[in-house]
Short mmCIF file of C-alpha atoms in Angstrom, two decimals:
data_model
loop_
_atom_site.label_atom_id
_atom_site.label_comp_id
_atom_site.label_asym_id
_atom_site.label_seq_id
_atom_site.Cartn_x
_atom_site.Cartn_y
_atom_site.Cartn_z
CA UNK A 13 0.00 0.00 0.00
CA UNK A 14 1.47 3.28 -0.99
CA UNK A 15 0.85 5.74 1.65
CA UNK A 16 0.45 9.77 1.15
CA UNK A 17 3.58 10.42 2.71
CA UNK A 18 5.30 8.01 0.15
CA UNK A 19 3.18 9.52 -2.47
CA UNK A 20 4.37 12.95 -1.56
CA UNK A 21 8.24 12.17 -1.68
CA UNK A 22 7.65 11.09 -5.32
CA UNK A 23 8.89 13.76 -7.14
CA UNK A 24 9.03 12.61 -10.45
CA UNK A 25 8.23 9.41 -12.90
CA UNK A 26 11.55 7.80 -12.32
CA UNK A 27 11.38 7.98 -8.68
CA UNK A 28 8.03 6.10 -8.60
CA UNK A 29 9.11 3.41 -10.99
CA UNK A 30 12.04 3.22 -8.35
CA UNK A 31 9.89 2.88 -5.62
CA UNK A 32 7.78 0.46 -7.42
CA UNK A 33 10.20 -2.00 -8.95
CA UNK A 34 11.73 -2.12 -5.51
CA UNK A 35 8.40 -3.05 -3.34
CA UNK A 36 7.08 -5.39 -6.31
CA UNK A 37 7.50 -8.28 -3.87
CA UNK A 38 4.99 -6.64 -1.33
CA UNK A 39 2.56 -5.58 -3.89
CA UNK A 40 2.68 -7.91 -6.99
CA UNK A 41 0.15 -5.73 -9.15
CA UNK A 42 3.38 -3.28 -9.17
CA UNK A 43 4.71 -5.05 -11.88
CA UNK A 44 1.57 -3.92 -14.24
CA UNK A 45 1.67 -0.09 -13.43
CA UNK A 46 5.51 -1.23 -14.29
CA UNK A 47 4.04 -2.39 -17.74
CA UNK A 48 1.52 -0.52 -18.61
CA UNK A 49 4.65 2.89 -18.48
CA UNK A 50 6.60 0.79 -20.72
CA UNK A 51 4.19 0.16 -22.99
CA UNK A 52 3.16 3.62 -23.56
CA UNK A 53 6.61 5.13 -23.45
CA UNK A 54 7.52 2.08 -26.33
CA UNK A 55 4.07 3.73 -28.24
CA UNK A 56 5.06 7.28 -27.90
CA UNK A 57 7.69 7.24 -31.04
CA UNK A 58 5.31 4.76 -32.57
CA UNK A 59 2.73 7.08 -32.93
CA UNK A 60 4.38 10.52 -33.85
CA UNK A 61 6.34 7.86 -36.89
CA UNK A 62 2.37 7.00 -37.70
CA UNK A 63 1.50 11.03 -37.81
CA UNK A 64 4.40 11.58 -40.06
CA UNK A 65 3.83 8.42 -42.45
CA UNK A 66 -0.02 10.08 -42.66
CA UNK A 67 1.09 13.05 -43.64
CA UNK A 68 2.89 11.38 -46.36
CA UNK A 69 0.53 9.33 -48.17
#
């Protein structure tokens, strides 16, 4: 359980993937929050090369 005084010493994303890959044994559901960032940041560049390929045809 993540408490508000945990939540409040999160400053930034990196931080609370820290915190979360570290406590992943407490909390196994961790590890798809964990997931779920990666998968977006792999879509990210995926999408803007889809904008630009649209643009093109």
């Amino acid at each position: 359980m993540i408490t508000e005084e945990v939540i409040n010493s999160l400053k930034t994303n990196t931080n609370l993937l820290n915190y979360l890959n570290s406590h992943q044994d407490a909390n196994p559901s961790y590890q798809s929050v964990i997931d779920t960032y990666d998968y977006e940041q792999e879509l990210l560049p995926l999408q803007a090369k889809l904008v630009n390929f649209q643009r093109w045809v």
